Amino acid sequence: PASGMAVRVVSPSADDFENGDNSLDIATAATDARGGFQLLGVPAGRYTLIVAKNQPGARGRAVGPAATDSPEASLWAKVPITVGASDITDLAVALQQGIRISGHVEFDGTSAKPTPDLVARLFLILTPLTSSVSVPNAPVASDGQFSAAGYQPGRYFAVAGGPAGGTAVLGGASQPWRLRAVTYNGRNITDEPVDLEGSDLVGVVATFTDRTTQVSGPVTDSTGATNTAAEVIVFPADSQGWKEGAFN
């Protein structure tokens, strides 16, 4: 039996796992020592029953592997239910193991590749599209491989870098390597979220490049004088790229 699991009843249209807004919950409960739960006051209708381990409420990027200390921490379930005039009793919910993500880091360019000890400082970092909970990072091994389990279903952006998301761990400001994109099946999941829904993600590739472009020029005011206090901001012309958590 799985004790201490959060049980939620949500509308079928809600973003269930990835949505941290508990105001969308129709009813909530926690499993007891025998794995039992009781949800009271659920109106008649069609819903989704969500079961997952209770997680911290603050958004963040935990340093370390996605595998959790407790076998229960990565378990989850998502079950459609229909509530009518009569109580639902003895509802058996089968929990699934957390989703595993694996892949490798590669360096595309002519500069000297980072040494294995520097590569081992990298993490694959997932950020939920709309979540309010912390998501552990997946550490990269010295040979560039990474694999971590325990992710719950949802939509995630992916980047690779140090614990804070940057690439300073590869050698500081003088190093030429910058993240180009993280891809899965040829699709850029750094700018467009990947949907984790039950099956493992195998073959994720984080590509770093030493070929960078630069945008430069003067900023002037209406009289033509140079404005030394101006800030220059570059953002995607396509508003679809304006997403919280997106890399570009």
Short mmCIF file of C-alpha atoms in Angstrom, two decimals:
data_model
loop_
_atom_site.label_atom_id
_atom_site.label_comp_id
_atom_site.label_asym_id
_atom_site.label_seq_id
_atom_site.Cartn_x
_atom_site.Cartn_y
_atom_site.Cartn_z
CA PRO A 1 0.00 0.00 0.00
CA ALA A 2 1.17 3.53 -0.81
CA SER A 3 0.68 5.86 2.14
CA GLY A 4 1.00 9.63 2.09
CA MET A 5 -0.04 9.96 -1.55
CA ALA A 6 -1.98 13.04 -2.61
CA VAL A 7 -5.33 12.17 -4.22
CA ARG A 8 -7.07 14.84 -6.30
CA VAL A 9 -10.26 14.98 -8.30
CA VAL A 10 -10.03 17.51 -11.15
CA SER A 11 -11.96 18.46 -14.24
CA PRO A 12 -10.95 16.37 -17.28
CA SER A 13 -9.81 19.59 -18.97
CA ALA A 14 -7.42 20.59 -16.17
CA ASP A 15 -3.65 20.26 -16.63
CA ASP A 16 -3.69 17.70 -13.79
CA PHE A 17 -0.08 16.84 -12.87
CA GLU A 18 1.57 19.94 -14.29
CA ASN A 19 -0.84 22.46 -12.88
CA GLY A 20 0.08 23.67 -9.41
CA ASP A 21 -3.14 25.64 -8.89
CA ASN A 22 -5.04 23.70 -6.24
CA SER A 23 -8.06 25.94 -6.75
CA LEU A 24 -8.88 23.69 -9.71
CA ASP A 25 -9.33 20.69 -7.42
CA ILE A 26 -12.86 19.40 -6.94
CA ALA A 27 -11.83 17.33 -3.90
CA THR A 28 -8.58 16.23 -2.27
CA ALA A 29 -7.42 13.59 0.18
CA ALA A 30 -4.30 11.70 1.25
CA THR A 31 -3.86 7.96 1.43
CA ASP A 32 -3.58 6.37 4.87
CA ALA A 33 -1.18 3.69 6.07
CA ARG A 34 -3.16 1.05 4.15
CA GLY A 35 -3.30 3.11 0.94
CA GLY A 36 -6.97 3.95 1.44
CA PHE A 37 -8.57 7.33 0.78
CA GLN A 38 -11.97 9.01 1.02
CA LEU A 39 -13.19 11.95 -1.07
CA LEU A 40 -16.26 13.75 0.19
CA GLY A 41 -18.69 16.12 -1.48
CA VAL A 42 -17.88 15.34 -5.12
CA PRO A 43 -20.79 16.52 -7.32
CA ALA A 44 -22.14 14.27 -10.05
CA GLY A 45 -20.14 14.50 -13.24
CA ARG A 46 -17.10 13.26 -15.14
CA TYR A 47 -13.67 13.83 -13.59
CA THR A 48 -10.05 12.71 -13.57
CA LEU A 49 -8.60 11.14 -10.43
CA ILE A 50 -4.95 12.12 -9.95
CA VAL A 51 -2.66 10.33 -7.49
CA ALA A 52 0.93 11.41 -6.86
CA LYS A 53 3.39 11.75 -4.03
CA ASN A 54 3.10 15.03 -2.15
CA GLN A 55 5.80 17.43 -3.40
CA PRO A 56 7.18 20.72 -2.07
CA GLY A 57 5.05 23.70 -3.07
CA ALA A 58 7.87 26.00 -4.17
CA ARG A 59 9.00 26.03 -7.76
CA GLY A 60 12.69 25.32 -8.23
CA ARG A 61 15.43 23.22 -9.75
CA ALA A 62 16.74 20.68 -7.30
CA VAL A 63 20.35 19.71 -7.81
CA GLY A 64 20.82 15.97 -8.19
CA PRO A 65 19.32 12.95 -9.93
CA ALA A 66 15.64 12.66 -10.68
CA ALA A 67 15.51 9.32 -8.88
CA THR A 68 14.00 9.89 -5.46
CA ASP A 69 14.89 8.57 -2.01
CA SER A 70 11.57 6.77 -1.60
CA PRO A 71 10.21 4.22 -4.09
CA GLU A 72 6.80 5.82 -3.60
CA ALA A 73 7.97 9.32 -4.50
CA SER A 74 7.81 8.74 -8.27
CA LEU A 75 4.58 6.74 -8.37
CA TRP A 76 1.54 8.23 -10.06
CA ALA A 77 -1.87 7.39 -11.47
CA LYS A 78 -4.41 9.11 -13.68
CA VAL A 79 -7.88 7.54 -13.80
CA PRO A 80 -11.10 8.84 -15.42
CA ILE A 81 -14.11 8.52 -13.12
CA THR A 82 -17.83 9.22 -13.45
CA VAL A 83 -19.73 10.21 -10.31
CA GLY A 84 -23.48 9.63 -10.19
CA ALA A 85 -26.13 9.57 -7.49
CA SER A 86 -24.55 6.65 -5.63
CA ASP A 87 -21.25 6.46 -3.78
CA ILE A 88 -18.23 4.87 -5.45
CA THR A 89 -16.64 2.33 -3.13
CA ASP A 90 -13.68 -0.02 -3.38
CA LEU A 91 -12.15 1.95 -6.26
CA ALA A 92 -8.80 0.24 -6.96
CA VAL A 93 -6.12 2.57 -8.34
CA ALA A 94 -3.01 1.00 -9.87
CA LEU A 95 0.07 3.22 -9.52
CA GLN A 96 2.70 3.47 -12.24
CA GLN A 97 6.41 4.10 -11.94
CA GLY A 98 7.76 7.54 -12.78
CA ILE A 99 8.85 8.19 -16.36
CA ARG A 100 12.54 7.73 -17.26
CA ILE A 101 14.47 10.13 -19.48
CA SER A 102 17.81 9.17 -21.04
CA GLY A 103 20.15 10.42 -23.72
CA HIS A 104 23.52 12.07 -24.22
CA VAL A 105 25.35 15.37 -24.62
CA GLU A 106 27.28 16.15 -27.79
CA PHE A 107 29.58 19.01 -28.83
CA ASP A 108 29.29 20.26 -32.41
CA GLY A 109 32.26 22.40 -33.40
CA THR A 110 36.00 22.60 -33.93
CA SER A 111 37.09 23.87 -30.50
CA ALA A 112 38.65 21.55 -27.94
CA LYS A 113 35.94 19.51 -26.28
CA PRO A 114 35.39 19.97 -22.54
CA THR A 115 37.24 17.46 -20.39
CA PRO A 116 35.23 14.59 -18.85
CA ASP A 117 35.34 16.19 -15.38
CA LEU A 118 33.74 19.35 -16.76
CA VAL A 119 31.11 17.40 -18.67
CA ALA A 120 30.20 15.66 -15.42
CA ARG A 121 29.22 19.05 -13.96
CA LEU A 122 26.32 19.35 -16.38
CA PHE A 123 22.67 18.51 -15.76
CA LEU A 124 19.68 17.98 -17.99
CA ILE A 125 17.20 20.45 -16.49
CA LEU A 126 13.45 20.06 -16.98
CA THR A 127 11.05 22.92 -16.24
CA PRO A 128 7.30 22.17 -16.13
CA LEU A 129 5.24 24.36 -18.44
CA THR A 130 2.84 25.46 -15.71
CA SER A 131 3.91 23.68 -12.54
CA SER A 132 4.53 25.13 -9.11
CA VAL A 133 6.53 22.15 -7.83
CA SER A 134 10.24 21.41 -7.84
CA VAL A 135 11.57 19.06 -10.54
CA PRO A 136 14.89 17.28 -9.90
CA ASN A 137 17.65 17.55 -12.48
CA ALA A 138 19.28 14.64 -14.34
CA PRO A 139 23.07 14.56 -13.84
CA VAL A 140 25.33 14.01 -16.86
CA ALA A 141 28.08 11.40 -16.54
CA SER A 142 31.66 12.09 -17.60
CA ASP A 143 31.05 10.25 -20.89
CA GLY A 144 28.14 12.57 -21.71
CA GLN A 145 25.37 10.06 -20.98
CA PHE A 146 22.43 10.86 -18.70
CA SER A 147 19.53 8.83 -17.39
CA ALA A 148 17.06 9.61 -14.62
CA ALA A 149 13.71 8.25 -13.53
CA GLY A 150 10.81 9.49 -11.48
CA TYR A 151 9.23 12.18 -13.65
CA GLN A 152 5.48 12.58 -13.51
CA PRO A 153 3.34 13.17 -16.62
CA GLY A 154 3.15 16.72 -17.89
CA ARG A 155 4.71 19.11 -20.38
CA TYR A 156 8.30 20.18 -19.84
CA PHE A 157 10.95 22.42 -21.37
CA ALA A 158 14.48 20.96 -21.41
CA VAL A 159 17.87 22.66 -21.23
CA ALA A 160 21.35 21.46 -20.29
CA GLY A 161 23.84 23.34 -18.17
CA GLY A 162 25.03 23.86 -14.64
CA PRO A 163 22.75 23.65 -11.59
CA ALA A 164 21.51 27.19 -12.29
CA GLY A 165 21.05 26.52 -16.01
CA GLY A 166 24.18 28.26 -17.35
CA THR A 167 27.28 26.78 -19.00
CA ALA A 168 29.92 28.40 -16.79
CA VAL A 169 30.65 24.93 -15.40
CA LEU A 170 32.31 24.08 -18.74
CA GLY A 171 35.20 26.45 -18.10
CA GLY A 172 34.02 29.99 -17.43
CA ALA A 173 33.63 33.01 -19.72
CA SER A 174 36.56 31.98 -21.92
CA GLN A 175 35.03 28.67 -22.99
CA PRO A 176 33.30 28.74 -26.41
CA TRP A 177 30.54 26.18 -25.83
CA ARG A 178 26.93 27.29 -25.61
CA LEU A 179 23.77 25.20 -25.62
CA ARG A 180 22.15 25.13 -29.05
CA ALA A 181 19.14 22.98 -28.19
CA VAL A 182 17.88 19.85 -26.52
CA THR A 183 16.07 17.63 -29.02
CA TYR A 184 13.95 14.50 -28.96
CA ASN A 185 13.18 12.67 -32.20
CA GLY A 186 14.50 15.71 -34.05
CA ARG A 187 12.14 18.13 -32.31
CA ASN A 188 13.49 21.08 -30.34
CA ILE A 189 12.22 20.63 -26.76
CA THR A 190 14.14 23.64 -25.48
CA ASP A 191 11.72 26.04 -27.15
CA GLU A 192 8.67 23.76 -27.42
CA PRO A 193 7.65 21.61 -24.44
CA VAL A 194 7.74 17.85 -24.66
CA ASP A 195 4.72 15.90 -23.44
CA LEU A 196 5.51 13.15 -20.95
CA GLU A 197 2.56 10.79 -20.87
CA GLY A 198 3.30 7.32 -19.58
CA SER A 199 6.19 6.15 -21.79
CA ASP A 200 9.91 6.72 -21.25
CA LEU A 201 11.84 9.32 -23.25
CA VAL A 202 14.86 7.57 -24.80
CA GLY A 203 17.37 9.21 -27.12
CA VAL A 204 17.25 12.82 -25.90
CA VAL A 205 20.21 14.83 -27.27
CA ALA A 206 21.63 18.02 -25.75
CA THR A 207 23.81 19.74 -28.35
CA PHE A 208 26.39 22.39 -27.54
CA THR A 209 28.02 24.49 -30.26
CA ASP A 210 31.04 26.80 -30.47
CA ARG A 211 29.52 28.67 -33.40
CA THR A 212 27.71 31.70 -32.05
CA THR A 213 26.33 34.82 -33.70
CA GLN A 214 26.60 38.38 -32.45
CA VAL A 215 24.31 41.37 -32.81
CA SER A 216 25.92 44.77 -32.32
CA GLY A 217 25.35 48.41 -33.15
CA PRO A 218 24.81 51.84 -31.62
CA VAL A 219 21.73 53.05 -29.77
CA THR A 220 20.85 56.69 -30.40
CA ASP A 221 18.13 59.04 -29.20
CA SER A 222 15.88 61.26 -31.29
CA THR A 223 18.70 63.81 -31.74
CA GLY A 224 21.17 61.22 -32.96
CA ALA A 225 23.22 61.26 -29.78
CA THR A 226 24.50 57.98 -28.39
CA ASN A 227 22.43 56.64 -25.51
CA THR A 228 24.83 54.94 -23.09
CA ALA A 229 22.12 54.04 -20.57
CA ALA A 230 19.91 52.03 -22.92
CA GLU A 231 19.24 48.32 -22.52
CA VAL A 232 18.87 46.12 -25.61
CA ILE A 233 16.46 43.20 -25.41
CA VAL A 234 16.16 40.48 -28.05
CA PHE A 235 13.07 38.27 -28.11
CA PRO A 236 11.38 35.99 -30.65
CA ALA A 237 9.29 37.78 -33.27
CA ASP A 238 6.77 34.95 -33.03
CA SER A 239 4.72 35.46 -29.87
CA GLN A 240 4.36 31.68 -29.61
CA GLY A 241 7.94 31.73 -28.36
CA TRP A 242 7.04 33.91 -25.37
CA LYS A 243 6.69 31.09 -22.88
CA GLU A 244 7.79 30.97 -19.28
CA GLY A 245 10.61 28.47 -19.00
CA ALA A 246 11.55 28.61 -22.70
CA PHE A 247 15.26 28.92 -23.47
CA ASN A 248 15.10 31.52 -26.25
#
